Short mmCIF file of C-alpha atoms in Angstrom, two decimals:
data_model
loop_
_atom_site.label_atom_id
_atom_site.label_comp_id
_atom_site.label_asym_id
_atom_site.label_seq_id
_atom_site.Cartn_x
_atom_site.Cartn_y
_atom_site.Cartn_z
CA UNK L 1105 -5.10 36.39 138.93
CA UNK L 1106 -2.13 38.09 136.61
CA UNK L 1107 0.97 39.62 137.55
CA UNK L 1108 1.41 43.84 136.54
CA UNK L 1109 4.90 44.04 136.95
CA UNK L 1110 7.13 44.75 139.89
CA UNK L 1111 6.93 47.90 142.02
CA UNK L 1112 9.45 50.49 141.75
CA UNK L 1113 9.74 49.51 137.51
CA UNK L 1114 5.66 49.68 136.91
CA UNK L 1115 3.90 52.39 139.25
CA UNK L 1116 0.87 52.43 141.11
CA UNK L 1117 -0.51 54.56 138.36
CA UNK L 1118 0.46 52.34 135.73
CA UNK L 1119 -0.83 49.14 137.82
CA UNK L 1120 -4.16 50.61 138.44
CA UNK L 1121 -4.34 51.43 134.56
CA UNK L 1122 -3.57 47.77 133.37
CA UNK L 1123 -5.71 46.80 136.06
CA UNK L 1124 -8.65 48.16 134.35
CA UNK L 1125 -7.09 47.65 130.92
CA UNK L 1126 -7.42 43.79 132.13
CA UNK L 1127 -10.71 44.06 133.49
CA UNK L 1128 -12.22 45.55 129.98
CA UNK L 1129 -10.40 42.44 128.34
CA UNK L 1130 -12.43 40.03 130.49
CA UNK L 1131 -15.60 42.09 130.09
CA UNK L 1132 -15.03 41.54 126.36
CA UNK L 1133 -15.31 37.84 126.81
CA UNK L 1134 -11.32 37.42 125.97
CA UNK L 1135 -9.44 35.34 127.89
CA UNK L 1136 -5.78 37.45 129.59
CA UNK L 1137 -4.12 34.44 129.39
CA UNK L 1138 -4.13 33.66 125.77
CA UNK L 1139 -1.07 34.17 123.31
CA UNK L 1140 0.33 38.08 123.35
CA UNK L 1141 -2.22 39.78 121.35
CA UNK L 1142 -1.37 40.09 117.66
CA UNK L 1143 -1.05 43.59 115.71
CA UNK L 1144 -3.01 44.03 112.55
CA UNK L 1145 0.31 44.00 110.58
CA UNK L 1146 0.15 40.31 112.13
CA UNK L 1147 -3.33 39.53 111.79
CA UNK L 1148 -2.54 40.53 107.95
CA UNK L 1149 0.41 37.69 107.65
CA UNK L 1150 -1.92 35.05 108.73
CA UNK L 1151 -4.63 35.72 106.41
CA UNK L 1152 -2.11 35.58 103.63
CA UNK L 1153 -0.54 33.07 104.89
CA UNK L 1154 -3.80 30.49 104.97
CA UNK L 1155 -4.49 32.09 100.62
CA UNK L 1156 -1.53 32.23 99.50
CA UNK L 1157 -1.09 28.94 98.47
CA UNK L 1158 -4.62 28.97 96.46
CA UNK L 1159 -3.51 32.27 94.63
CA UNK L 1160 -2.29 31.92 90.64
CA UNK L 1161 -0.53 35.38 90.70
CA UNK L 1162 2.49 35.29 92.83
CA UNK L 1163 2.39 39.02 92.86
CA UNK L 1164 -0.90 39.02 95.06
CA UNK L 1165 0.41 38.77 98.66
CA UNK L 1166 2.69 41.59 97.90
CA UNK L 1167 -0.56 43.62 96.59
CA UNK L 1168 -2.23 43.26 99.48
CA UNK L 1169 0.65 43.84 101.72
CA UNK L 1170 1.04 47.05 100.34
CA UNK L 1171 -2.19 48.41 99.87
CA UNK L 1172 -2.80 47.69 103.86
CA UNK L 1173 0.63 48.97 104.65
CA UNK L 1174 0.39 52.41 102.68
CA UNK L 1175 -3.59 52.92 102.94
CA UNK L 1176 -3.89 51.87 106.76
CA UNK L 1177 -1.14 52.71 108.46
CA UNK L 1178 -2.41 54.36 110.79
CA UNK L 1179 -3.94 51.11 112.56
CA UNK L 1180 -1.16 48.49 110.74
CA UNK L 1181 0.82 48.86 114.56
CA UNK L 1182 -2.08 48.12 116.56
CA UNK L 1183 -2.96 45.23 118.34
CA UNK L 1184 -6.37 43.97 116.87
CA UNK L 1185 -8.70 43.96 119.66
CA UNK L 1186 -7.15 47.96 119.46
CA UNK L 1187 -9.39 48.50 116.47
CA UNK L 1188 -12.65 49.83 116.14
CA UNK L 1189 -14.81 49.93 113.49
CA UNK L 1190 -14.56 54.10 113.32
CA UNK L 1191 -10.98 53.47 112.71
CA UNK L 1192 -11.51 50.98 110.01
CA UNK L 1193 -13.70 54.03 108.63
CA UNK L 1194 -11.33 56.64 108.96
CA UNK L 1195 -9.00 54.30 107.30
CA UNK L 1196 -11.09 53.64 104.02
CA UNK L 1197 -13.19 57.19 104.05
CA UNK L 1198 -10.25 59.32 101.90
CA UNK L 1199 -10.07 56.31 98.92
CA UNK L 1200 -13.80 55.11 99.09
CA UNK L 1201 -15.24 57.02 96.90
CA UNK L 1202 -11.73 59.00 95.12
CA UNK L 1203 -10.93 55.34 94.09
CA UNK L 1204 -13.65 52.69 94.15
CA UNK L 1205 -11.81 50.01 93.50
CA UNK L 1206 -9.23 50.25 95.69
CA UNK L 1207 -11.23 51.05 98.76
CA UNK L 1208 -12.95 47.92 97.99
CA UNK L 1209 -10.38 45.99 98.29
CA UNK L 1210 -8.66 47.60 101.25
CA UNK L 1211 -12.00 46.91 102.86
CA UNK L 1212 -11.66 43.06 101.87
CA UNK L 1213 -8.12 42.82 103.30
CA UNK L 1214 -8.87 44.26 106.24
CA UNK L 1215 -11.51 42.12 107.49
CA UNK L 1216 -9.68 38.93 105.95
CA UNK L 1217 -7.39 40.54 108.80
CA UNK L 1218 -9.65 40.64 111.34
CA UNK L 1219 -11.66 37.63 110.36
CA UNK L 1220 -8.55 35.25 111.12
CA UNK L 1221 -8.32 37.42 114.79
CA UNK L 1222 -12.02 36.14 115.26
CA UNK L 1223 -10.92 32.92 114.46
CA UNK L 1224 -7.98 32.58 116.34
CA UNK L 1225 -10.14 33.99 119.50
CA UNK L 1226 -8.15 37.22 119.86
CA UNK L 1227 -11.65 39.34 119.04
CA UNK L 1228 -14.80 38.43 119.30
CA UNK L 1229 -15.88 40.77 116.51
CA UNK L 1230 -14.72 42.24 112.90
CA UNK L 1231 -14.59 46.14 112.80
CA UNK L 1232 -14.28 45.77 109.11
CA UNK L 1233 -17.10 43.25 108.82
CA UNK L 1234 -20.80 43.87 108.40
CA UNK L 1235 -20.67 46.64 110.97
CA UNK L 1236 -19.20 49.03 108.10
CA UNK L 1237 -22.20 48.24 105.45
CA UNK L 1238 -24.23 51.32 106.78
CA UNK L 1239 -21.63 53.17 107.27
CA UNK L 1240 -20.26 53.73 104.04
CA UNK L 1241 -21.64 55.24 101.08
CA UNK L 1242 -22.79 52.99 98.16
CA UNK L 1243 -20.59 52.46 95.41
CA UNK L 1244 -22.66 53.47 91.82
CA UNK L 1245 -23.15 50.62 89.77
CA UNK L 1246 -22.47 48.17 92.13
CA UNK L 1247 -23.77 45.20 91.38
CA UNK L 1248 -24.32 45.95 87.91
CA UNK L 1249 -22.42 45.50 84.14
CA UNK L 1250 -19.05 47.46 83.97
CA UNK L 1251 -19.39 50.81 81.13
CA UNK L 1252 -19.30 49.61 77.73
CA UNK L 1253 -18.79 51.18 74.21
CA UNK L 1254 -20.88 50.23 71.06
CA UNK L 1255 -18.57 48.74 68.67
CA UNK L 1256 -19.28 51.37 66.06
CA UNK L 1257 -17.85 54.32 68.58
CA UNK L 1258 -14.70 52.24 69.46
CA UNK L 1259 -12.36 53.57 67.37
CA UNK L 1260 -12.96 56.65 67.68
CA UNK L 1261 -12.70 56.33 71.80
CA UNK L 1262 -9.32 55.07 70.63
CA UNK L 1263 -8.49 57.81 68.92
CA UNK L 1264 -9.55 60.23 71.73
CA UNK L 1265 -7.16 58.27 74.55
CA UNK L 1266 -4.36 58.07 71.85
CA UNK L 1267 -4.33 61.97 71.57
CA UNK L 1268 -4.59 62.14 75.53
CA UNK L 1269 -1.11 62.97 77.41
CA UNK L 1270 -0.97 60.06 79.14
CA UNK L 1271 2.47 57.61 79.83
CA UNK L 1272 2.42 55.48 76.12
CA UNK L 1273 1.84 52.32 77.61
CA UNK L 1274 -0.94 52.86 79.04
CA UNK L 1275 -2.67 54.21 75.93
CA UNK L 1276 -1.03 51.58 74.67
CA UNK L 1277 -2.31 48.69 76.61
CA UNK L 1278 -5.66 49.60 76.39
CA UNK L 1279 -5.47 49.67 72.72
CA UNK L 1280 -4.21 46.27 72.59
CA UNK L 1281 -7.27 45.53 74.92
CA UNK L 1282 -9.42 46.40 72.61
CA UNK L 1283 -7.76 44.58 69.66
CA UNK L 1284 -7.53 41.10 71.58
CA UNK L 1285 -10.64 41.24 73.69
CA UNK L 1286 -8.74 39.63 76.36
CA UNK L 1287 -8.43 40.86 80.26
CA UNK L 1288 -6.82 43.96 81.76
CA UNK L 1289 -4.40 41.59 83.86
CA UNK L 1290 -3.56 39.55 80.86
CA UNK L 1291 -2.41 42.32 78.90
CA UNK L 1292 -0.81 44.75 81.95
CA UNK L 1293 0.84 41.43 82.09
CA UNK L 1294 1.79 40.77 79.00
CA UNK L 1295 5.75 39.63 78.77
CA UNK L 1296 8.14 39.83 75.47
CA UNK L 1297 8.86 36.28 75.85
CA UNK L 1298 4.88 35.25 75.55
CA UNK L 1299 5.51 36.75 72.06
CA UNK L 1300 5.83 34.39 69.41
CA UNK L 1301 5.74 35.64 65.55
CA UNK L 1302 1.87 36.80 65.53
CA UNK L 1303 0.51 34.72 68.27
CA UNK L 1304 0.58 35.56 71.93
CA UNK L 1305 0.66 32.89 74.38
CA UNK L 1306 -0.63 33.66 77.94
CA UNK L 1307 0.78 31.80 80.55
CA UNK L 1308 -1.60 29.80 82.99
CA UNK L 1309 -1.05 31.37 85.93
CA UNK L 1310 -2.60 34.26 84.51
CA UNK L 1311 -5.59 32.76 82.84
CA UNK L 1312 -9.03 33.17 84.69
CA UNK L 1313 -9.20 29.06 83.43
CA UNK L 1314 -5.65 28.16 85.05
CA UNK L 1315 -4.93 27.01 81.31
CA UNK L 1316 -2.10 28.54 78.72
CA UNK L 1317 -4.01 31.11 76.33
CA UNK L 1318 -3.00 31.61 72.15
CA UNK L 1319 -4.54 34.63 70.98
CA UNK L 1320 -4.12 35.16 67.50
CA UNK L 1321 -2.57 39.25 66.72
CA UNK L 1322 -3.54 40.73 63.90
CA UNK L 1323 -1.70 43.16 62.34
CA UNK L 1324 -2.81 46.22 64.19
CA UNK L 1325 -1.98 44.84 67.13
CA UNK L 1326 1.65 43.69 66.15
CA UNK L 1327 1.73 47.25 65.21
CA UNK L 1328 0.78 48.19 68.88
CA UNK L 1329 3.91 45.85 69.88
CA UNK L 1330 6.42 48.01 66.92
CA UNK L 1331 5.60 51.17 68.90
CA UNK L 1332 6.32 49.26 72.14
CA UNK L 1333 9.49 47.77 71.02
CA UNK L 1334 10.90 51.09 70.86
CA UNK L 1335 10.03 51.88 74.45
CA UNK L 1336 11.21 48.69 75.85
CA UNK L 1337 13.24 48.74 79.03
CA UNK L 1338 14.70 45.92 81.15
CA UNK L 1339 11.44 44.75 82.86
CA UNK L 1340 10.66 42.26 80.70
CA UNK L 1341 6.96 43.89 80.18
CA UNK L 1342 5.73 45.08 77.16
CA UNK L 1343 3.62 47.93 78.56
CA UNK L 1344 5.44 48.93 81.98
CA UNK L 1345 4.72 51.91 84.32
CA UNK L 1346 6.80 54.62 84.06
CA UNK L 1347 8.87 52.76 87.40
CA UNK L 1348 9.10 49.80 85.13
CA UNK L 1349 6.96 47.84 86.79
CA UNK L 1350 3.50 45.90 85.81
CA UNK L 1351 0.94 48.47 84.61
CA UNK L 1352 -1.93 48.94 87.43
CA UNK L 1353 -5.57 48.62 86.57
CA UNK L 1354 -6.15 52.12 88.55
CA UNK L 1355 -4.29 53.74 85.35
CA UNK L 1356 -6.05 52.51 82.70
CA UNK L 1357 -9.55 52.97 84.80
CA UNK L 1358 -8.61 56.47 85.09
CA UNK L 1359 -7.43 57.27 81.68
CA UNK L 1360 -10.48 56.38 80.75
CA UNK L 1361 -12.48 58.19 83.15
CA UNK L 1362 -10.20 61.12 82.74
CA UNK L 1363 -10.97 61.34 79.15
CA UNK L 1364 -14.66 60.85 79.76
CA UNK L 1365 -14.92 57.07 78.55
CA UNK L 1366 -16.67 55.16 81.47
CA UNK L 1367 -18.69 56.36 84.09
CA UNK L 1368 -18.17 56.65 88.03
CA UNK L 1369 -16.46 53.28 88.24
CA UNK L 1370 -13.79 51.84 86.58
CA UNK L 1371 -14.86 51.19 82.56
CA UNK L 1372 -11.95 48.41 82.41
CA UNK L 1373 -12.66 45.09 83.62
CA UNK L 1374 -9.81 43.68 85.94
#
């Protein structure tokens, strides 16, 4: 037995409503006497919440806070067991396939979401779980080896993506990429005060190993880091967005895609 509120505040139309609201929620095997039901914006904190603490990047529980926030919001203000998997698809259908990557991991977060709502007994199933796997198109080259270049047509890809009109540090970056053979994150992270003479030391918490990187630069790249110099702003980064911030992996992906470098998915590794 639970209360609906007190007659003249909740009608008997409102009453009858709950009524079967409550019913549906016992149906469902949930139990109307457990803790207020959470919203996926909640749902969200707690799945960060239990990672967090395992992540290197500090800037990763803000990425996934605002991919959800900006790419779901339609269902971010709903209570979980709200949620169907249909709305999970509407949700990822207009980036799925426009942007790969992205939908991928707006996928992931969401049923990290969800999975800690199963957990925590508030649903007994994930919308964004396995349900979704035949309902979504398949990425191309899933599974397989990320585009590649032989070494001999490099340079001339380069070339091609330095004569582009995209923002200079992102041309930039990906040059320096290619001259250090180290990670996209490593050099969209890539700090002035790593920068020592003509070595650049990575910090660990942005090593796939967890350990401090020295990369030797030769002298094309230090020639990469003159041009930067004289673009350098306040945020400390040596190849910021044009909002100063940490370059994105989307913009290189695309700048190469745009200039016909790498195939359906992105052609630079994260």
């Amino acid at each position: 037995m639970v209360g609906l509120g007190s007659y003249p505040i909740v009608t008997l139309a409102e009453a009858r409503a709950k009524c079967v609201e409550n019913r549906r929620t016992v149906e469902h095997g949930r139990d109307l006497r457990s803790p207020e039901m959470p919203t996926v914006a909640v749902a969200l904190e707690k799945a960060i919440a239990t990672r967090e603490q395992h992540w290197r990047n500090p800037r990763t529980a803000k990425a996934w806070r605002s991919s959800v926030h900006n790419h779901a919001a339609a269902i971010i203000g709903r209570r979980v067991d709200q949620v169907s998997t249909a709305d999970i698809l509407a949700v990822l259908n207009p980036v799925w396939t426009t942007k790969p990557e992205l939908g991928r991991k707006l996928r992931q977060r969401l049923a990290m979401a969800f999975r800690w709502a199963v957990a925590a007994n508030h649903i007994s199933t994930n919308p964004a779980g396995e349900a979704l796997a035949g309902l979504l198109p398949r990425h191309a080259g899933t599974g397989g080896h990320f585009d590649s270049l032989p070494a001999s047509e490099v340079p001339a890809a380069l070339d091609t993506i330095d004569a582009s009109a995209a923002f200079w540090s992102t041309k930039a970056a990906i040059r320096m990429l290619a001259l250090t053979a180290t990670r996209s994150s490593e050099v969209r992270g890539m700090r002035w005060d790593e920068i020592h003479g003509d070595v650049w030391t990575i910090p660990a918490d942005r090593t796939k190993t967890a350990k401090p990187q020295r990369v030797p630069l030769s002298s094309t790249a230090l020639a990469v880091l003159d041009q930067a110099r004289t673009h350098s702003n306040n945020s400390g980064y040596v190849f910021p967005s044009q909002r100063g911030h940490q370059t994105t992996v989307e913009a290189l992906s695309k700048l190469c895609r745009d200039q016909g470098l790498a195939g359906p998915t992105p052609g630079v590794a994260p």
